[in-house]
Amino acid sequence: MRVDVVTIFGEYLAPLSLSLIGRARAQGLLDLRVHDLREHTRDRHRTVDDTPYGGGAGLLMKPEPWGEALDAVLADPPPADDGRGPVLLVPSPAGEVFTQAAAVELAAEPWLAFACGRYEGIDARVAEHYRARGVRVREVSLGDYVLNGGEVAVLVVVEAVARLLPGVVGNAASLAEESHAAEHDGLLEHPAYTKPASWRGLDVPAVLSSGDHGAVARWRREEALRRTARRRPDLLARLDPARCSGADLRVLAEEGFAPDGAGGFGPAAPAVAH
Ligand code: ADE
């Protein structure tokens, strides 16, 4: 996979040389190229920002350096490009929330490009222009909070995507078992334990050492359902009741959830007292 990142803070991306992602780059599984936006300015001060039309606090990134920088990226496609060009990702708190499902989609692409905004973001015409040229532009947010710029989002998205590429994570089966995995119905992962069996008075649940694989699987499913109901009830709205056993439905009912009639689960209506 080829990844181009345009930023004014290339040093921010240094962690992408470490650990599994660094190894993937060394092995040629990931070709990550960082480009300095300021190389595409024309004035003596290498200016990338200016005040917003309409007033307001803060500075916006000017469109001209972005146009030149992104044109240069688009003009140098990787051999694997299928003619569609990259997916252009623009980190922004105003974007769609980045999820595991999006990571899976992006991992199937041969080419991603990132435009890292700083300050109050990038002049809106930049995304509009590249969309009009047929580039698949996606504004993505890490969550409902504001960062100083898009670089941290690039670290997050590249790590989430690259670890799904074949050969990057040793044990592919471990990917399917994680929290948010589709194979897990998008539930949070169950709690996990390793040796010793007893630590500071806390024992590992006995079922996990029972050798009964069916019982272990049922316990894990129940814990995943309970955890999700307690911590992330929003995820249950996307849990398909058709994929739930009678035992699943009982656990969810104990946690106060019932099928919502819209393809997921929601808070159960309180029982009417007679
Ligand atoms: N840039 C600033 N805040 C951000 C967020 N929450 N997600 C992605 N990029 C951002």
Tab-separated table of C-alpha atoms and ligand atoms in Angstrom:
chain	number	residue	atom	x	y	z
A	1	MET	CA	0.000	0.000	0.000
A	2	ARG	CA	1.219	3.495	-0.801
A	3	VAL	CA	0.494	6.313	1.675
A	4	ASP	CA	1.296	9.980	0.984
A	5	VAL	CA	1.036	12.486	3.820
A	6	VAL	CA	1.188	16.248	3.279
A	7	THR	CA	1.913	18.190	6.483
A	8	ILE	CA	3.896	21.112	7.885
A	9	PHE	CA	5.087	18.866	10.761
A	10	GLY	CA	6.694	15.819	9.187
A	11	GLU	CA	8.538	15.093	12.458
A	12	TYR	CA	5.166	14.369	14.047
A	13	LEU	CA	4.980	11.173	11.988
A	14	ALA	CA	8.235	9.715	13.342
A	15	PRO	CA	6.376	6.992	15.321
A	16	LEU	CA	5.409	5.412	11.993
A	17	SER	CA	9.021	4.191	11.783
A	18	LEU	CA	8.599	2.092	14.952
A	19	SER	CA	7.244	-1.336	15.842
A	20	LEU	CA	4.974	-3.265	13.462
A	21	ILE	CA	4.368	-0.301	11.132
A	22	GLY	CA	8.108	0.417	10.905
A	23	ARG	CA	8.724	-3.237	10.086
A	24	ALA	CA	5.980	-3.222	7.436
A	25	ARG	CA	7.707	-0.250	5.802
A	26	ALA	CA	11.100	-1.964	5.932
A	27	GLN	CA	9.532	-5.061	4.324
A	28	GLY	CA	7.979	-2.992	1.535
A	29	LEU	CA	4.374	-3.762	2.577
A	30	LEU	CA	3.796	-0.076	3.247
A	31	ASP	CA	5.383	2.717	1.179
A	32	LEU	CA	4.839	5.823	3.337
A	33	ARG	CA	5.960	9.188	1.943
A	34	VAL	CA	5.825	12.427	3.921
A	35	HIS	CA	5.710	15.722	1.983
A	36	ASP	CA	6.299	19.216	3.396
A	37	LEU	CA	3.454	21.594	2.496
A	38	ARG	CA	5.818	24.561	2.773
A	39	GLU	CA	7.777	23.274	-0.227
A	40	HIS	CA	4.714	24.373	-2.220
A	41	THR	CA	4.605	27.986	-1.035
A	42	ARG	CA	5.940	30.783	-3.238
A	43	ASP	CA	6.558	33.646	-0.804
A	44	ARG	CA	9.662	34.418	1.223
A	45	HIS	CA	7.922	33.561	4.513
A	46	ARG	CA	6.568	30.242	3.186
A	47	THR	CA	3.085	31.253	4.371
A	48	VAL	CA	0.442	28.520	4.672
A	49	ASP	CA	-2.277	30.310	6.660
A	50	ASP	CA	-4.454	33.415	6.630
A	51	THR	CA	-7.462	34.950	8.382
A	52	PRO	CA	-10.964	33.567	7.645
A	53	TYR	CA	-13.459	35.432	5.468
A	54	GLY	CA	-16.450	36.428	7.550
A	55	GLY	CA	-14.276	36.970	10.619
A	56	GLY	CA	-13.793	34.807	13.658
A	57	ALA	CA	-10.887	33.585	15.715
A	58	GLY	CA	-7.936	31.635	14.401
A	59	LEU	CA	-6.287	31.072	11.054
A	60	LEU	CA	-7.163	28.886	8.092
A	61	MET	CA	-4.818	27.130	5.695
A	62	LYS	CA	-4.652	28.828	2.305
A	63	PRO	CA	-5.766	26.830	-0.754
A	64	GLU	CA	-2.851	27.542	-3.137
A	65	PRO	CA	-0.086	25.548	-1.365
A	66	TRP	CA	-2.558	22.692	-0.885
A	67	GLY	CA	-3.471	22.690	-4.569
A	68	GLU	CA	0.160	22.507	-5.613
A	69	ALA	CA	1.105	19.893	-3.004
A	70	LEU	CA	-1.844	17.608	-3.786
A	71	ASP	CA	-1.384	17.987	-7.556
A	72	ALA	CA	2.213	16.803	-7.064
A	73	VAL	CA	1.031	13.786	-5.046
A	74	LEU	CA	-1.617	12.876	-7.642
A	75	ALA	CA	0.931	13.178	-10.457
A	76	ASP	CA	3.029	10.364	-8.975
A	77	PRO	CA	0.790	7.277	-8.697
A	78	PRO	CA	2.094	3.971	-7.364
A	79	PRO	CA	2.248	1.035	-9.828
A	80	ALA	CA	-0.715	-0.556	-8.015
A	81	ASP	CA	-3.004	2.422	-8.759
A	82	ASP	CA	-6.095	1.152	-10.535
A	83	GLY	CA	-6.662	4.501	-12.272
A	84	ARG	CA	-8.991	5.748	-9.539
A	85	GLY	CA	-6.241	7.594	-7.686
A	86	PRO	CA	-5.935	7.706	-3.923
A	87	VAL	CA	-8.633	8.044	-1.317
A	88	LEU	CA	-7.841	11.539	-0.008
A	89	LEU	CA	-8.329	11.623	3.761
A	90	VAL	CA	-8.685	14.991	5.440
A	91	PRO	CA	-8.628	14.716	9.250
A	92	SER	CA	-11.117	17.144	10.787
A	93	PRO	CA	-13.297	17.264	13.892
A	94	ALA	CA	-16.136	17.982	11.421
A	95	GLY	CA	-15.616	14.715	9.518
A	96	GLU	CA	-17.335	11.315	9.688
A	97	VAL	CA	-16.158	9.359	12.732
A	98	PHE	CA	-13.373	6.919	11.848
A	99	THR	CA	-14.365	3.322	12.715
A	100	GLN	CA	-13.015	-0.201	12.342
A	101	ALA	CA	-15.387	-0.628	9.367
A	102	ALA	CA	-13.709	2.354	7.676
A	103	ALA	CA	-10.277	0.872	8.463
A	104	VAL	CA	-11.330	-2.385	6.763
A	105	GLU	CA	-12.535	-0.468	3.678
A	106	LEU	CA	-9.351	1.590	3.454
A	107	ALA	CA	-7.126	-1.489	3.874
A	108	ALA	CA	-8.490	-2.736	0.536
A	109	GLU	CA	-7.205	0.391	-1.274
A	110	PRO	CA	-3.802	0.473	-2.996
A	111	TRP	CA	-3.262	4.180	-2.309
A	112	LEU	CA	-4.199	6.627	0.466
A	113	ALA	CA	-3.279	10.300	0.727
A	114	PHE	CA	-3.658	12.510	3.808
A	115	ALA	CA	-3.963	16.283	3.966
A	116	CYS	CA	-3.095	17.406	7.493
A	117	GLY	CA	-4.741	20.669	8.452
A	118	ARG	CA	-3.480	22.810	11.322
A	119	TYR	CA	-5.075	25.851	12.928
A	120	GLU	CA	-8.798	26.002	12.114
A	121	GLY	CA	-8.488	23.667	9.123
A	122	ILE	CA	-8.115	24.036	5.352
A	123	ASP	CA	-10.019	26.425	3.034
A	124	ALA	CA	-13.157	24.440	2.095
A	125	ARG	CA	-12.528	24.873	-1.647
A	126	VAL	CA	-9.643	22.393	-1.506
A	127	ALA	CA	-11.903	19.403	-0.736
A	128	GLU	CA	-14.534	20.772	-3.145
A	129	HIS	CA	-11.989	21.098	-5.975
A	130	TYR	CA	-10.610	17.564	-5.660
A	131	ARG	CA	-14.105	16.069	-5.326
A	132	ALA	CA	-15.042	17.854	-8.553
A	133	ARG	CA	-11.991	16.267	-10.180
A	134	GLY	CA	-13.272	12.825	-9.179
A	135	VAL	CA	-10.967	12.251	-6.206
A	136	ARG	CA	-12.631	10.270	-3.419
A	137	VAL	CA	-12.300	12.764	-0.554
A	138	ARG	CA	-13.197	11.642	2.991
A	139	GLU	CA	-13.100	14.011	5.929
A	140	VAL	CA	-12.516	11.851	8.994
A	141	SER	CA	-12.709	12.596	12.705
A	142	LEU	CA	-11.159	10.556	15.496
A	143	GLY	CA	-13.970	11.516	17.855
A	144	ASP	CA	-15.850	14.351	19.448
A	145	TYR	CA	-12.932	16.443	20.653
A	146	VAL	CA	-10.588	18.937	19.018
A	147	LEU	CA	-6.904	18.306	18.317
A	148	ASN	CA	-4.335	20.865	17.184
A	149	GLY	CA	-4.006	19.309	13.749
A	150	GLY	CA	-4.454	16.223	11.620
A	151	GLU	CA	-1.094	14.556	12.284
A	152	VAL	CA	-2.256	12.527	15.300
A	153	ALA	CA	-5.234	11.364	13.237
A	154	VAL	CA	-2.811	10.185	10.527
A	155	LEU	CA	-0.916	8.143	13.136
A	156	VAL	CA	-4.181	6.566	14.253
A	157	VAL	CA	-5.636	5.863	10.808
A	158	VAL	CA	-2.375	4.534	9.334
A	159	GLU	CA	-1.881	2.198	12.304
A	160	ALA	CA	-5.483	0.939	12.224
A	161	VAL	CA	-5.326	0.351	8.456
A	162	ALA	CA	-1.771	-0.972	8.083
A	163	ARG	CA	-2.217	-3.651	10.732
A	164	LEU	CA	-4.982	-5.129	8.549
A	165	LEU	CA	-2.631	-5.536	5.563
A	166	PRO	CA	-1.563	-9.147	4.952
A	167	GLY	CA	1.741	-9.893	6.676
A	168	VAL	CA	1.799	-6.890	9.044
A	169	VAL	CA	0.346	-8.593	12.156
A	170	GLY	CA	1.697	-12.107	12.689
A	171	ASN	CA	-1.493	-13.836	13.800
A	172	ALA	CA	-4.353	-12.911	11.450
A	173	ALA	CA	-6.858	-14.800	13.644
A	174	SER	CA	-6.218	-12.333	16.466
A	175	LEU	CA	-7.628	-9.534	14.266
A	176	ALA	CA	-11.018	-11.242	13.941
A	177	GLU	CA	-11.343	-11.594	17.721
A	178	GLU	CA	-10.738	-7.985	18.641
A	179	SER	CA	-13.178	-5.379	19.873
A	180	HIS	CA	-15.199	-3.862	17.012
A	181	ALA	CA	-14.384	-6.750	14.624
A	182	ALA	CA	-17.292	-7.552	12.294
A	183	GLU	CA	-16.718	-11.237	13.077
A	184	HIS	CA	-17.585	-10.289	16.657
A	185	ASP	CA	-20.777	-8.466	15.634
A	186	GLY	CA	-19.038	-5.156	16.424
A	187	LEU	CA	-19.114	-5.885	20.185
A	188	LEU	CA	-16.413	-4.938	22.661
A	189	GLU	CA	-14.019	-7.780	23.389
A	190	HIS	CA	-14.526	-9.918	26.506
A	191	PRO	CA	-12.040	-9.563	29.401
A	192	ALA	CA	-8.880	-11.668	29.018
A	193	TYR	CA	-6.470	-13.226	31.530
A	194	THR	CA	-3.058	-14.885	31.555
A	195	LYS	CA	-0.984	-16.671	34.240
A	196	PRO	CA	-0.829	-16.752	37.229
A	197	ALA	CA	-4.279	-18.250	37.925
A	198	SER	CA	-4.456	-16.296	41.181
A	199	TRP	CA	-3.001	-12.806	41.667
A	200	ARG	CA	-3.425	-10.549	44.704
A	201	GLY	CA	-6.455	-12.543	45.750
A	202	LEU	CA	-8.083	-12.318	42.318
A	203	ASP	CA	-8.762	-15.618	40.526
A	204	VAL	CA	-9.164	-16.160	36.804
A	205	PRO	CA	-12.790	-17.275	36.099
A	206	ALA	CA	-12.824	-21.080	36.504
A	207	VAL	CA	-14.595	-21.699	33.191
A	208	LEU	CA	-11.490	-20.531	31.295
A	209	SER	CA	-9.441	-23.437	32.686
A	210	SER	CA	-12.268	-25.987	32.317
A	211	GLY	CA	-11.119	-27.248	28.915
A	212	ASP	CA	-14.778	-27.016	27.780
A	213	HIS	CA	-14.443	-24.977	24.569
A	214	GLY	CA	-18.199	-24.533	24.183
A	215	ALA	CA	-18.517	-23.178	27.721
A	216	VAL	CA	-15.549	-20.843	27.170
A	217	ALA	CA	-17.119	-19.503	23.952
A	218	ARG	CA	-20.484	-18.939	25.693
A	219	TRP	CA	-18.805	-17.169	28.637
A	220	ARG	CA	-16.847	-14.884	26.296
A	221	ARG	CA	-19.930	-14.013	24.267
A	222	GLU	CA	-21.912	-13.214	27.425
A	223	GLU	CA	-19.115	-11.012	28.808
A	224	ALA	CA	-18.811	-9.214	25.453
A	225	LEU	CA	-22.554	-8.526	25.447
A	226	ARG	CA	-22.591	-7.313	29.080
A	227	ARG	CA	-19.554	-5.083	28.602
A	228	THR	CA	-20.971	-3.545	25.447
A	229	ALA	CA	-24.371	-2.960	27.080
A	230	ARG	CA	-22.742	-1.222	30.063
A	231	ARG	CA	-19.988	0.759	28.335
A	232	ARG	CA	-21.131	1.323	24.738
A	233	PRO	CA	-24.907	0.859	24.498
A	234	ASP	CA	-24.767	2.844	21.210
A	235	LEU	CA	-23.052	-0.163	19.586
A	236	LEU	CA	-26.044	-2.400	20.370
A	237	ALA	CA	-28.188	-0.381	17.952
A	238	ARG	CA	-26.160	-2.100	15.202
A	239	LEU	CA	-26.321	-5.642	16.643
A	240	ASP	CA	-28.565	-7.766	14.408
A	241	PRO	CA	-31.115	-9.682	16.542
A	242	ALA	CA	-31.027	-12.426	13.877
A	243	ARG	CA	-27.403	-13.114	14.921
A	244	CYS	CA	-28.382	-13.520	18.576
A	245	SER	CA	-29.128	-16.820	20.321
A	246	GLY	CA	-31.792	-17.237	22.997
A	247	ALA	CA	-28.982	-17.038	25.565
A	248	ASP	CA	-27.786	-13.738	24.009
A	249	LEU	CA	-31.297	-12.302	24.207
A	250	ARG	CA	-31.566	-13.318	27.888
A	251	VAL	CA	-28.239	-11.623	28.743
A	252	LEU	CA	-29.256	-8.449	26.912
A	253	ALA	CA	-32.662	-8.479	28.628
A	254	GLU	CA	-30.876	-8.711	32.015
A	255	GLU	CA	-28.869	-5.648	31.003
A	256	GLY	CA	-32.077	-3.850	30.026
A	257	PHE	CA	-31.968	-4.198	26.223
A	258	ALA	CA	-34.457	-5.624	23.721
A	259	PRO	CA	-34.734	-5.691	19.900
A	260	ASP	CA	-35.722	-2.185	18.792
A	261	GLY	CA	-37.659	-3.236	15.692
A	262	ALA	CA	-35.132	-1.336	13.536
A	263	GLY	CA	-32.539	-4.086	13.133
A	264	GLY	CA	-30.741	-3.514	16.434
A	265	PHE	CA	-31.216	-3.316	20.194
A	266	GLY	CA	-32.353	-0.464	22.377
A	267	PRO	CA	-33.384	0.067	25.990
A	268	ALA	CA	-36.203	-2.360	26.841
A	269	ALA	CA	-39.538	-0.730	27.625
A	270	PRO	CA	-40.040	-0.861	31.390
A	271	ALA	CA	-42.402	-3.680	32.452
A	272	VAL	CA	-45.893	-2.395	33.192
A	273	ALA	CA	-46.913	-3.064	36.792
A	274	HIS	CA	-50.313	-4.701	37.311
B	1	ADE	N1	-8.209	17.651	13.772
B	1	ADE	C1	-8.622	18.373	14.844
B	1	ADE	N2	-9.448	17.642	15.603
B	1	ADE	C2	-9.571	16.428	15.008
B	1	ADE	C3	-10.299	15.238	15.299
B	1	ADE	N3	-11.084	15.128	16.363
B	1	ADE	N4	-10.181	14.198	14.450
B	1	ADE	C4	-9.420	14.293	13.363
B	1	ADE	N5	-8.715	15.377	13.028
B	1	ADE	C5	-8.778	16.443	13.842
